[in-house]
PDB file of C-alpha atoms in Angstrom:
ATOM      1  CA  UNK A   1     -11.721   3.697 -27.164  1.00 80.00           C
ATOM      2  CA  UNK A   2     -13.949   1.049 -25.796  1.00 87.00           C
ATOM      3  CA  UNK A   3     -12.339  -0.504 -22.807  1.00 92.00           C
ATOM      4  CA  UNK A   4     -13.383  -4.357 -24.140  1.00 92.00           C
ATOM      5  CA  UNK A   5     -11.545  -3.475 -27.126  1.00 91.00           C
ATOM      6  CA  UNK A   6      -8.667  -2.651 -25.296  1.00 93.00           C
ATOM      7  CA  UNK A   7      -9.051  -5.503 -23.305  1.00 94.00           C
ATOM      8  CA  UNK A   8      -8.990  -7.997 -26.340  1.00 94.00           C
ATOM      9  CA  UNK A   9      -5.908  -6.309 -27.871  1.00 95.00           C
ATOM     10  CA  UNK A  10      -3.925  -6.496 -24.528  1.00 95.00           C
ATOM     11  CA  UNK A  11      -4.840 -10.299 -23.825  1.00 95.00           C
ATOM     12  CA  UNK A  12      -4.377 -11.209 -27.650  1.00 95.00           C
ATOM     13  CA  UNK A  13      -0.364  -9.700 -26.477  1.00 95.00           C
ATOM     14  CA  UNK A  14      -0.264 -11.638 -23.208  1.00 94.00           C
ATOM     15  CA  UNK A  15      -1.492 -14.564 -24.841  1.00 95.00           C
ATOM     16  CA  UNK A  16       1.131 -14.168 -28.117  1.00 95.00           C
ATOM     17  CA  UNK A  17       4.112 -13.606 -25.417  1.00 94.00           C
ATOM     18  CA  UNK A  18       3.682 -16.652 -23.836  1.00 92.00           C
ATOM     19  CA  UNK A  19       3.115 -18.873 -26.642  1.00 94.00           C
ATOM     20  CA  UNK A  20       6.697 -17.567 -27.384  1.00 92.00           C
ATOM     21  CA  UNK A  21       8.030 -18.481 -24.455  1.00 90.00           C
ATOM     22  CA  UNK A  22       6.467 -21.938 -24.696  1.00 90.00           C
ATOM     23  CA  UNK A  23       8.288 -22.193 -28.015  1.00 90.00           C
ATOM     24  CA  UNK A  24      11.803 -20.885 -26.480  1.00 88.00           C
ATOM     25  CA  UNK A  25      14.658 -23.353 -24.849  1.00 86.00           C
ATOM     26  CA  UNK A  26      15.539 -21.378 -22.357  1.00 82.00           C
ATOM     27  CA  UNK A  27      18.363 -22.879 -22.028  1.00 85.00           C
ATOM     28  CA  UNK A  28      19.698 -22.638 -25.271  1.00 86.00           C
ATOM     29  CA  UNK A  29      18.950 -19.264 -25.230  1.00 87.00           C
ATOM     30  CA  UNK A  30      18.804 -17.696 -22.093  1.00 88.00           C
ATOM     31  CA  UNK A  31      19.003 -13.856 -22.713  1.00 91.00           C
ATOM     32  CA  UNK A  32      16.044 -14.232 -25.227  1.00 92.00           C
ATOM     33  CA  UNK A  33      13.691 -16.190 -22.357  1.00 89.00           C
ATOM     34  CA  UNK A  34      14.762 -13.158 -20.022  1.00 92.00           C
ATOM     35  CA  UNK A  35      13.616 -10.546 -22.534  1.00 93.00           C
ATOM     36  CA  UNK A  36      10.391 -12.710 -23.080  1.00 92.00           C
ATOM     37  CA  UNK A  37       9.842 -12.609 -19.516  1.00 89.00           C
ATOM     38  CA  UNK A  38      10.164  -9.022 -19.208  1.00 91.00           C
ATOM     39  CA  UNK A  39       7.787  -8.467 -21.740  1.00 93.00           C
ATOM     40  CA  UNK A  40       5.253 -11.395 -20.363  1.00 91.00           C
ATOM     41  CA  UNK A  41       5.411  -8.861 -17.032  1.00 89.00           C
ATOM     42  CA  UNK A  42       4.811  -5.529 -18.718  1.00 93.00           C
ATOM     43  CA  UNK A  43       2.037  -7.751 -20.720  1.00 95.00           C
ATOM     44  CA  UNK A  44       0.355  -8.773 -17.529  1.00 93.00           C
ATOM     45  CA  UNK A  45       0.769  -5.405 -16.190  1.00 92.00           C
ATOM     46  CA  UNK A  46      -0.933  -3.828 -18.639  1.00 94.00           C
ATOM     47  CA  UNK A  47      -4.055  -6.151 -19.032  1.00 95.00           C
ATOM     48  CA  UNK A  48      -4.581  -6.472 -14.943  1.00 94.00           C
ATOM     49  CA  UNK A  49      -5.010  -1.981 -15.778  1.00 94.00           C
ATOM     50  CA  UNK A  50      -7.496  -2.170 -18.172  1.00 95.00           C
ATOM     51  CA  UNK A  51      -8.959  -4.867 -16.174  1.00 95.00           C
ATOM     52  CA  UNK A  52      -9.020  -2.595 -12.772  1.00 94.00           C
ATOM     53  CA  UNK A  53     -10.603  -0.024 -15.147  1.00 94.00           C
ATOM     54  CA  UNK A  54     -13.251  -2.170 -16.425  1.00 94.00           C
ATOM     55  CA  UNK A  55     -14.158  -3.396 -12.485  1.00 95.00           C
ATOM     56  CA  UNK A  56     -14.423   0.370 -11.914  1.00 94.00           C
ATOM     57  CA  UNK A  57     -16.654   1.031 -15.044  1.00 92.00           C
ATOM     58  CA  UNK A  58     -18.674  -1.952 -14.622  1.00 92.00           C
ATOM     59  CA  UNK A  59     -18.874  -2.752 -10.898  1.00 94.00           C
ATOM     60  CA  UNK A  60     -17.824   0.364  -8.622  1.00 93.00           C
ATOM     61  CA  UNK A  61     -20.356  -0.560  -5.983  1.00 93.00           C
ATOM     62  CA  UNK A  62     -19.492  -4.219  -5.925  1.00 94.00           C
ATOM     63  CA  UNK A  63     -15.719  -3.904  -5.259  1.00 92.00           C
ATOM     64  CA  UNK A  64     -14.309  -5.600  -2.623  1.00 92.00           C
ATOM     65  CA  UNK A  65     -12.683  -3.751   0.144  1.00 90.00           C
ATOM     66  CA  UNK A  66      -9.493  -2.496  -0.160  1.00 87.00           C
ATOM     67  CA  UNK A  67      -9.441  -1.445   3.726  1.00 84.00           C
ATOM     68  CA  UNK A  68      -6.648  -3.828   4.544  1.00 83.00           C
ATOM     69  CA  UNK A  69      -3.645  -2.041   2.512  1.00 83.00           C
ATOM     70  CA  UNK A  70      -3.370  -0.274   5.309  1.00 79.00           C
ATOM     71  CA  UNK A  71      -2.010  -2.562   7.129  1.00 76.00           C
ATOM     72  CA  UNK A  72       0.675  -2.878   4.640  1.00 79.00           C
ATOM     73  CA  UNK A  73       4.196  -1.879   5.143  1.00 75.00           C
ATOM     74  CA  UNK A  74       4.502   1.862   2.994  1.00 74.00           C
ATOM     75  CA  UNK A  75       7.699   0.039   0.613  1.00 70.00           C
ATOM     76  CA  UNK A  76       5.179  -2.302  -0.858  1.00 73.00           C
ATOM     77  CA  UNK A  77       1.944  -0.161  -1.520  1.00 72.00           C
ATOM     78  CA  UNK A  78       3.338   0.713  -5.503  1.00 72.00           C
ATOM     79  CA  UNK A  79       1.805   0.726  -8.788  1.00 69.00           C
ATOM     80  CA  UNK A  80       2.892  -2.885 -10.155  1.00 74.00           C
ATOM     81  CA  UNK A  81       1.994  -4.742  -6.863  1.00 83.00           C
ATOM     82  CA  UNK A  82      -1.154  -6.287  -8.291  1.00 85.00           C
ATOM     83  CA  UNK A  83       1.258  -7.766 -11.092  1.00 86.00           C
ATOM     84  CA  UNK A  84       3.555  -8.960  -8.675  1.00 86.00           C
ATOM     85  CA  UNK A  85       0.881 -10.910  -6.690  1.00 90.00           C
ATOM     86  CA  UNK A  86      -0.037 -12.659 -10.045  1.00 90.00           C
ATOM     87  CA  UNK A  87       3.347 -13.507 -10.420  1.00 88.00           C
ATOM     88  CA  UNK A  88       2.954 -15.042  -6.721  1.00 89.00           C
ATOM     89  CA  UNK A  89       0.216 -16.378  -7.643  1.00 92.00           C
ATOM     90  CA  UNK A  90       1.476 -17.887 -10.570  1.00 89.00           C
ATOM     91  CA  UNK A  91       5.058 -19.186  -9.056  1.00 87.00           C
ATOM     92  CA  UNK A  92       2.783 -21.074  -6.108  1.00 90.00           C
ATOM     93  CA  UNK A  93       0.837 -22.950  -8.622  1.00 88.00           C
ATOM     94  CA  UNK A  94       4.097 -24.400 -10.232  1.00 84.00           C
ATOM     95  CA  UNK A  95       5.378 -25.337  -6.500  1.00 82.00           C
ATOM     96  CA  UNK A  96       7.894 -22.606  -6.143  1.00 79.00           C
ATOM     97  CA  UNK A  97       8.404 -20.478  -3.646  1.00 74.00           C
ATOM     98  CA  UNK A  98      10.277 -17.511  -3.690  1.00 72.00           C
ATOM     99  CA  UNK A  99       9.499 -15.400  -0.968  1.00 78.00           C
ATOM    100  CA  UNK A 100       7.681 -16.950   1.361  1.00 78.00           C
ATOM    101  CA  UNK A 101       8.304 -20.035   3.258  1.00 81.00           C
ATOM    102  CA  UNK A 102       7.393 -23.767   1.769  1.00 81.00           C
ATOM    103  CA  UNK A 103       4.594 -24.191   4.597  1.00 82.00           C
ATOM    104  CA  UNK A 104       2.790 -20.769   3.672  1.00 82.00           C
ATOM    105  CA  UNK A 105       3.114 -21.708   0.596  1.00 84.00           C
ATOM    106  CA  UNK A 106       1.320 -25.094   1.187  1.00 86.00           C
ATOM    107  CA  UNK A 107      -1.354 -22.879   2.157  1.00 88.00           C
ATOM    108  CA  UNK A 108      -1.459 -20.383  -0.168  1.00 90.00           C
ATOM    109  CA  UNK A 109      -1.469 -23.029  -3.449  1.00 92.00           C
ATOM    110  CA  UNK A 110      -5.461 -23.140  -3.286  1.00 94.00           C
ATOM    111  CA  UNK A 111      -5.867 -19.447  -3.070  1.00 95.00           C
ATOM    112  CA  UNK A 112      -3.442 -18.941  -5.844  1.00 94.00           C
ATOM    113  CA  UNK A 113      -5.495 -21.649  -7.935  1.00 95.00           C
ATOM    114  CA  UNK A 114      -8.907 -20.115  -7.411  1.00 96.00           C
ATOM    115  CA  UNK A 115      -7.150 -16.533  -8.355  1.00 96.00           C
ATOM    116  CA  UNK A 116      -5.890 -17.953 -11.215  1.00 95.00           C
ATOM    117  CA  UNK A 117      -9.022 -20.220 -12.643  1.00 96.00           C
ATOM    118  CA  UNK A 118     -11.185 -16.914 -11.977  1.00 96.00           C
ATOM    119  CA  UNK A 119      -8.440 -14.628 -14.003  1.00 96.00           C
ATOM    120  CA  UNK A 120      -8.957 -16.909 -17.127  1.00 96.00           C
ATOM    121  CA  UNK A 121     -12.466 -17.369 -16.924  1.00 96.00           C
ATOM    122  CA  UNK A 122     -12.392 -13.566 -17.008  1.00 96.00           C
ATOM    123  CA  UNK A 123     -10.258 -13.170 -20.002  1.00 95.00           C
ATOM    124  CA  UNK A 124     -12.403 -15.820 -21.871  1.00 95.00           C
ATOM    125  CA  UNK A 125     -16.067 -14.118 -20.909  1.00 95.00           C
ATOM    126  CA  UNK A 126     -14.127 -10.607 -21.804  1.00 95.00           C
ATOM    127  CA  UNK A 127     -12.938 -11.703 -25.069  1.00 93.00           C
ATOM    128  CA  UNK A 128     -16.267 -13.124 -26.150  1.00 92.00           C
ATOM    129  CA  UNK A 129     -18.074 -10.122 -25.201  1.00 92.00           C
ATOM    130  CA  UNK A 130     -15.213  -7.877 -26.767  1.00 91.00           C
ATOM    131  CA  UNK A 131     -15.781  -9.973 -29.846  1.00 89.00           C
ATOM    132  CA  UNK A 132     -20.057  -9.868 -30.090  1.00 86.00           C
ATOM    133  CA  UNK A 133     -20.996  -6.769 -28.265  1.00 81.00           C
ATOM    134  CA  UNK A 134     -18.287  -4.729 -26.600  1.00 75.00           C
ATOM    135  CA  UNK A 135     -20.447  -1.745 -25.197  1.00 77.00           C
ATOM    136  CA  UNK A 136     -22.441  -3.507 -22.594  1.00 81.00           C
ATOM    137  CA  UNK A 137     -21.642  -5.783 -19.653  1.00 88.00           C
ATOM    138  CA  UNK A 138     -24.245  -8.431 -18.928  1.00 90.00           C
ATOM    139  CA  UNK A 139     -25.263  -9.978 -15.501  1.00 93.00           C
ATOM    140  CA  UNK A 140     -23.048 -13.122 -16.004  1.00 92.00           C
ATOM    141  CA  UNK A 141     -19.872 -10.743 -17.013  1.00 93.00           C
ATOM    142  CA  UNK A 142     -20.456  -8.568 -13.759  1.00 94.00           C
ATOM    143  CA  UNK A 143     -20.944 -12.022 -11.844  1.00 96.00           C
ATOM    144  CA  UNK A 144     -17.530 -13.082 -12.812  1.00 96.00           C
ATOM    145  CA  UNK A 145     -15.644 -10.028 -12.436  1.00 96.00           C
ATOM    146  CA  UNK A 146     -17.180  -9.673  -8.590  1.00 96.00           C
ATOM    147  CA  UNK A 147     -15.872 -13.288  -8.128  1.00 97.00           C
ATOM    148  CA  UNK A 148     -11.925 -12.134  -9.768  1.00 97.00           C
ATOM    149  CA  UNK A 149     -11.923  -8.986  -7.695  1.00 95.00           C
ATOM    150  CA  UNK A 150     -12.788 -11.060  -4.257  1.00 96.00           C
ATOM    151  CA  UNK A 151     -10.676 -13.888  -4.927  1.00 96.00           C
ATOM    152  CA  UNK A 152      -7.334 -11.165  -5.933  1.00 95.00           C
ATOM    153  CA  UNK A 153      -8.123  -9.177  -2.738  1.00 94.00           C
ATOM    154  CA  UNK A 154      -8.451 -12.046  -0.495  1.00 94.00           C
ATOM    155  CA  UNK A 155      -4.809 -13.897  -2.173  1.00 94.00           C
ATOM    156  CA  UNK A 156      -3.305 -10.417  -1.681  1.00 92.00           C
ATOM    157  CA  UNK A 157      -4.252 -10.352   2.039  1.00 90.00           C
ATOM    158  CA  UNK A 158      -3.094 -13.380   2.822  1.00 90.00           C
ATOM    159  CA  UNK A 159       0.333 -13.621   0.573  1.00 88.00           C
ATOM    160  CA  UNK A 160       1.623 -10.269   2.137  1.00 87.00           C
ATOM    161  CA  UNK A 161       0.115 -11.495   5.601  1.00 84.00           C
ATOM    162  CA  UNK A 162       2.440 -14.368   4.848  1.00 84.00           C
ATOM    163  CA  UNK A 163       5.740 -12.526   3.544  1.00 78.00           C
ATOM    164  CA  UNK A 164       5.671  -9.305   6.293  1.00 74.00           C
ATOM    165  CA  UNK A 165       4.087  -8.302   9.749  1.00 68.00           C
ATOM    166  CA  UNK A 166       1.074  -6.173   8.686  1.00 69.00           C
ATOM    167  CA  UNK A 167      -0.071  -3.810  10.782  1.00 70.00           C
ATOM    168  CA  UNK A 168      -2.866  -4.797  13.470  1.00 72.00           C
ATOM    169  CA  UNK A 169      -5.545  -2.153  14.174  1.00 75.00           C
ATOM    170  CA  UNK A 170      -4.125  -1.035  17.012  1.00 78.00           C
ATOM    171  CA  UNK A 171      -1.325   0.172  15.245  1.00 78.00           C
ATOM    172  CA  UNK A 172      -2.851   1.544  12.829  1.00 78.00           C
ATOM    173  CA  UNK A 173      -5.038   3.784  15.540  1.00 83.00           C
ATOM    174  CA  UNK A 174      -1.498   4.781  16.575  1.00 84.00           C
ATOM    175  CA  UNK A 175      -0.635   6.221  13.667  1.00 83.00           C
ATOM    176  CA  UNK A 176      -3.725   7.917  13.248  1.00 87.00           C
ATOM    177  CA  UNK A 177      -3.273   9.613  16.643  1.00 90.00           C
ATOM    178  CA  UNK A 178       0.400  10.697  15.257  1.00 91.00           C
ATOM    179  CA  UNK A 179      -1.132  12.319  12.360  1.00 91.00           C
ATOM    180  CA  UNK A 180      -3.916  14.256  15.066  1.00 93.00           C
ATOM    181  CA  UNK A 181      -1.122  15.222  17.158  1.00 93.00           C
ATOM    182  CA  UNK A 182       0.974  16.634  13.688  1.00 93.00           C
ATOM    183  CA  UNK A 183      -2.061  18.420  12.637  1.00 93.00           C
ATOM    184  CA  UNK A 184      -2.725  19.727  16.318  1.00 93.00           C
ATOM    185  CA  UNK A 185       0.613  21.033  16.561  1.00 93.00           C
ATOM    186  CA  UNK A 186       0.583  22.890  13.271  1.00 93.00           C
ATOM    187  CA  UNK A 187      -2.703  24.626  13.904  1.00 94.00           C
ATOM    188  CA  UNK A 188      -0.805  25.583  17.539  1.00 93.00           C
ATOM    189  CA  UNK A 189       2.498  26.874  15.863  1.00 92.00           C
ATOM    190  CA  UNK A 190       0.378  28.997  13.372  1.00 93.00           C
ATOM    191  CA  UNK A 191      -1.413  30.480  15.909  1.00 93.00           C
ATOM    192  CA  UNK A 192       1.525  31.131  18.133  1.00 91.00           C
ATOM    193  CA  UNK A 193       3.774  32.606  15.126  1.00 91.00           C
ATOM    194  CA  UNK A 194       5.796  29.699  15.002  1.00 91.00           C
ATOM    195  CA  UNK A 195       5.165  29.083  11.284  1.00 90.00           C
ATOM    196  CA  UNK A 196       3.797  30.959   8.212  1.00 90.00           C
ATOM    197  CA  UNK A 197       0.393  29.864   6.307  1.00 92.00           C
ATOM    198  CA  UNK A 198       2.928  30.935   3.351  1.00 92.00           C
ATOM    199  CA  UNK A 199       5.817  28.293   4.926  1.00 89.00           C
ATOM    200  CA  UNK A 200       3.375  25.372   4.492  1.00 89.00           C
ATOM    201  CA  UNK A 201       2.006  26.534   0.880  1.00 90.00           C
ATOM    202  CA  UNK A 202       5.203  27.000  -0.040  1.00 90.00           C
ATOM    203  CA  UNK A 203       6.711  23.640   1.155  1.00 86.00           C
ATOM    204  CA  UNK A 204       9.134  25.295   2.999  1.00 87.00           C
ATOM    205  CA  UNK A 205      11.958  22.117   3.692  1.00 88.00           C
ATOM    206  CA  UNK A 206      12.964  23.263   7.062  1.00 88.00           C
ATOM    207  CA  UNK A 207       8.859  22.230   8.266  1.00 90.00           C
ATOM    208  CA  UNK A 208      10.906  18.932   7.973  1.00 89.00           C
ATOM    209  CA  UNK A 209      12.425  19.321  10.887  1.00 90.00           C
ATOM    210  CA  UNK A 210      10.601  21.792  12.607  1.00 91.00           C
ATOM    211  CA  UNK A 211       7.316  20.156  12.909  1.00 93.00           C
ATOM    212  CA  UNK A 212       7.962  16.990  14.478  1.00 92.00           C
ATOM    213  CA  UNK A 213      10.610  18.838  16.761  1.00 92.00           C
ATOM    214  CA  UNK A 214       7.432  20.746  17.783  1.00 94.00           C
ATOM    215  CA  UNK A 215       4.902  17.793  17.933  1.00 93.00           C
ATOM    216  CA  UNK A 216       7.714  15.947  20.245  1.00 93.00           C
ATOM    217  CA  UNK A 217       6.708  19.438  22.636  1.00 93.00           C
ATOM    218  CA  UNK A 218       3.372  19.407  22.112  1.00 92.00           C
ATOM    219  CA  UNK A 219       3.118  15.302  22.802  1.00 92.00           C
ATOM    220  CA  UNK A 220       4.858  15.726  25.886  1.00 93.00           C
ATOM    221  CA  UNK A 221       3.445  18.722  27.753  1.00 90.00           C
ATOM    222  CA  UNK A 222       0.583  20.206  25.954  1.00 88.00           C
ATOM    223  CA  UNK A 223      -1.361  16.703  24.867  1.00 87.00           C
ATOM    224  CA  UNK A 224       0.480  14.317  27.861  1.00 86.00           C
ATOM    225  CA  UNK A 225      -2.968  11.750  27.004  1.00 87.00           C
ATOM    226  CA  UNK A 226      -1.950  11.692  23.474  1.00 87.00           C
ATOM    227  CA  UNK A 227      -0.062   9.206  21.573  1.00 89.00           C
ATOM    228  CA  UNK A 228       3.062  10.485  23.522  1.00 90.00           C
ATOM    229  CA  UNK A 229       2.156   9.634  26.833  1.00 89.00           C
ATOM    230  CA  UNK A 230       4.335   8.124  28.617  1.00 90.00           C
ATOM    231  CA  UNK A 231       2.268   6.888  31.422  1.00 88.00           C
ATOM    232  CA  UNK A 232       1.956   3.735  28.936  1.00 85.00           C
ATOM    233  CA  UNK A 233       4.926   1.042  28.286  1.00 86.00           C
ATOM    234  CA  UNK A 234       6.833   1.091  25.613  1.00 86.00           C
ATOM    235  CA  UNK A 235       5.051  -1.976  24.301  1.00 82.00           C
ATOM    236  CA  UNK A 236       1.340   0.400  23.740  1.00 82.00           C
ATOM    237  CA  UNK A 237       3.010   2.961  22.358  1.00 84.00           C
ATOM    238  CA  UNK A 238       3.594   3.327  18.462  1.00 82.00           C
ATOM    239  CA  UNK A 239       6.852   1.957  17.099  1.00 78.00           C
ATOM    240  CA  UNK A 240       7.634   5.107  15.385  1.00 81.00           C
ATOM    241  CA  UNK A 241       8.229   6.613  19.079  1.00 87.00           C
ATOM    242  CA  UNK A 242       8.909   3.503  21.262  1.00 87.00           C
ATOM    243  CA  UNK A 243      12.613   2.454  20.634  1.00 89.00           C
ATOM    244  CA  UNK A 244      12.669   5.907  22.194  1.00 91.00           C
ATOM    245  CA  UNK A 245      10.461   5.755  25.366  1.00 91.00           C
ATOM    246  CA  UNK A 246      13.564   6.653  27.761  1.00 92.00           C
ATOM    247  CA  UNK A 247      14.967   9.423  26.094  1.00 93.00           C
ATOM    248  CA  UNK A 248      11.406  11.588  26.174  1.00 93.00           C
ATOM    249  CA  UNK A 249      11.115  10.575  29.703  1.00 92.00           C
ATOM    250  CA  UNK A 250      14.198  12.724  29.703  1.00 93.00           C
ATOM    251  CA  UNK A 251      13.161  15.462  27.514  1.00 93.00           C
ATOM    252  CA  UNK A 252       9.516  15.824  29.709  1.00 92.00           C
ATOM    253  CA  UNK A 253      11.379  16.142  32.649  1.00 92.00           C
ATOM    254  CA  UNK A 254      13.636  18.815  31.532  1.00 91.00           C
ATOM    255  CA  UNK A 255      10.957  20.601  29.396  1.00 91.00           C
ATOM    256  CA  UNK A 256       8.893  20.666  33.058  1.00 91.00           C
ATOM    257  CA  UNK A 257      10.644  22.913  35.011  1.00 92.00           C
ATOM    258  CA  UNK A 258      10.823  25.232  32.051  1.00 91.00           C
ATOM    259  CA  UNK A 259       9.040  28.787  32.571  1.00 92.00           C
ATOM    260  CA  UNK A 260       6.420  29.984  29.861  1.00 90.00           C
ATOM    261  CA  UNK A 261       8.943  32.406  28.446  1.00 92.00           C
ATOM    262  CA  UNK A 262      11.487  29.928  28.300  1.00 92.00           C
ATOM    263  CA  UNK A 263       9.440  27.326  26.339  1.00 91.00           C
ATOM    264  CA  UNK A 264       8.401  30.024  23.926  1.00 91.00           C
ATOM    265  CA  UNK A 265      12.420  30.384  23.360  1.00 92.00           C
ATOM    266  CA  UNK A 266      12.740  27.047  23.346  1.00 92.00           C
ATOM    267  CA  UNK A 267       9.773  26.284  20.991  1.00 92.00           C
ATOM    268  CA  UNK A 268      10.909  29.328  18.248  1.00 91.00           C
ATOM    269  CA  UNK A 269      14.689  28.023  18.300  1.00 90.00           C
ATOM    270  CA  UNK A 270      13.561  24.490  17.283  1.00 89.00           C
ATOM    271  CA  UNK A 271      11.528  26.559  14.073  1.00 86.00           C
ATOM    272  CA  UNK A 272      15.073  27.713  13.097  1.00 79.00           C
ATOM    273  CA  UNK A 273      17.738  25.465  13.890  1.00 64.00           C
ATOM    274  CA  UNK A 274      18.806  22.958  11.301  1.00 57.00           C
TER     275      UNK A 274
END
C-alpha cells in the first residue's frame, strides 16, 4: 500500500516498456512499435499519478501554483494532460515538433530538458528510497520533488501558452462576472416564481434554456453595469456575448418600452418555451 512501493513497481514497467521498444525495428514491425507505444503512454500515465500523489503526501504546502489553468481553453483541462505535456516534452528534446511551431519550439527545448533531467533524477532518488526505506521522505527527496513540480508547471505554462491563446485576466474577470450575473438571476427568478428550488435539485433540462434566456433580461435592464452593458465596445466585453453586441442593443431597446406586467409575461414565457 505504500505509495514508494507503488512507485518502484510502476517505473520498473515504464522502464521494461521502453527497453522493448529500444529492442523493436519499427519498421519491420510496425503494428508491434504502435502497441508498445500505447503501452509506454498508459505506463507514463500511470507513474506521473502516483507521482502527483506522492507530491500531495509529501509536499502539499510546497506545490507550485496551479492558478494559471485557468487560463486554459475548457477542451484541454482533462485527466491525461500532464502525460501529454511529457510527451511534449519528450518530442522537443528529439527536435520534433508536432504541434507547435519550429521557433516555439526553439524555445521550449531548454524547458523541456530541465523537465526531463528533473523527472529522472526523481525516479532515481524514488527508487532508492523505495528500495532502503519506503515510509519516510527525507529533506533531499522533498528538495527534488519541489524542483519536478516547478519545472512541470512552468513547461506546461509555457507549451500551451505556445500552442493556444490562453486567457488574460481580464477575461477571466469576465467570466467571473457571467457566473455573478447567472447566480444573480437565479436567486431573482426564485424569488419571483420563475423557477422551483425543486427545478434546480432536480436538474430540471429546460433551466438550460431558461436561465441564460433570463440572465440575457436581467444583464440588460436589471444589472445594465454588469457584464452586459453595453455602454462598453464590443472589444471589453466577454467573447461569450460580443460576436453579439448588436443584436442586444436590439433586444434592450425593445425590452425598454415594455410595462412591468408585460416583462413579467415576457420573463415567465421564456421559463416555458423550448
Amino acid at each position: 500500500p505504500r505509495l514508494l512501493s507503488q512507485f518502484f513497481f510502476a517505473d520498473e514497467r515504464v522502464t521494461q516498456v521502453v527497453a522493448e521498444i529500444n529492442g523493436l525495428d519499427a519498421e519491420l514491425d510496425p503494428q508491434q512499435y504502435l502497441v508498445l507505444l500505447n503501452q509506454l503512454h498508459l505506463s507514463q500515465a500511470h507513474l506521473l499519478a502516483i507521482l502527483e500523489r506522492i507530491m500531495e503526501e509529501c509536499i502539499p504546502t510546497q506545490r507550485h501554483s496551479r492558478d494559471y489553468l485557468v487560463k486554459f481553453p475548457e477542451e484541454l483541462l482533462v485527466d491525461n494532460l500532464g502525460n501529454h505535456m511529457l510527451f511534449a516534452a519528450e518530442c522537443l528534446l528529439a527536435g520534433t515538433f508536432l504541434e507547435v511551431e519550429e521557433a516555439d519550439g526553439a524555445q521550449l527545448r531548454p524547458q523541456a530538458r530541465n523537465l526531463l533531467c528533473s523527472l529522472e533524477l526523481v525516479r532515481t532518488v524514488l527508487r532508492e528510497q523505495s528500495l532502503s526505506q519506503p515510509g519516510s521522505y527525507p529533506e533531499p527527496i522533498r528538495a527534488v520533488l519541489v524542483q519536478f513540480d516547478r519545472l512541470f508547471a512552468e513547461f506546461e505554462l509555457s507549451y500551451v501558452s505556445s500552442l493556444v491563446a490562453v486567457k488574460s485576466p481580464e477575461e477571466i474577470y469576465r467570466q467571473q462576472e457571467i457566473i455573478v450575473l447567472f447566480c444573480e438571476t437565479v436567486e431573482r427568478a426564485l424569488r419571483l416564481g420563475y423557477l422551483t428550488q425543486e427545478m434546480i435539485d432536480g436538474y430540471e433540462p429546460l433551466l438550460m434554456f431558461t436561465i441564460p434566456r433570463l440572465a440575457i433580461i436581467s444583464g440588460l435592464l436589471i444589472y445594465p453595469e454588469g457584464p452586459l452593458s453595453l455602454e462598453q465596445s464590443p472589444e471589453h466585453m466577454s467573447r461569450v456575448f460580443s460576436p453579439f453586441y448588436n443584436l442586444l442593443k436590439k433586444i434592450r431597446d425593445l425590452l425598454r418600452v415594455l410595462s412591468a406586467e408585460e416583462l413579467c409575461l415576457l420573463e415567465r414565457s421564456l421559463c416555458t418555451a423550448e
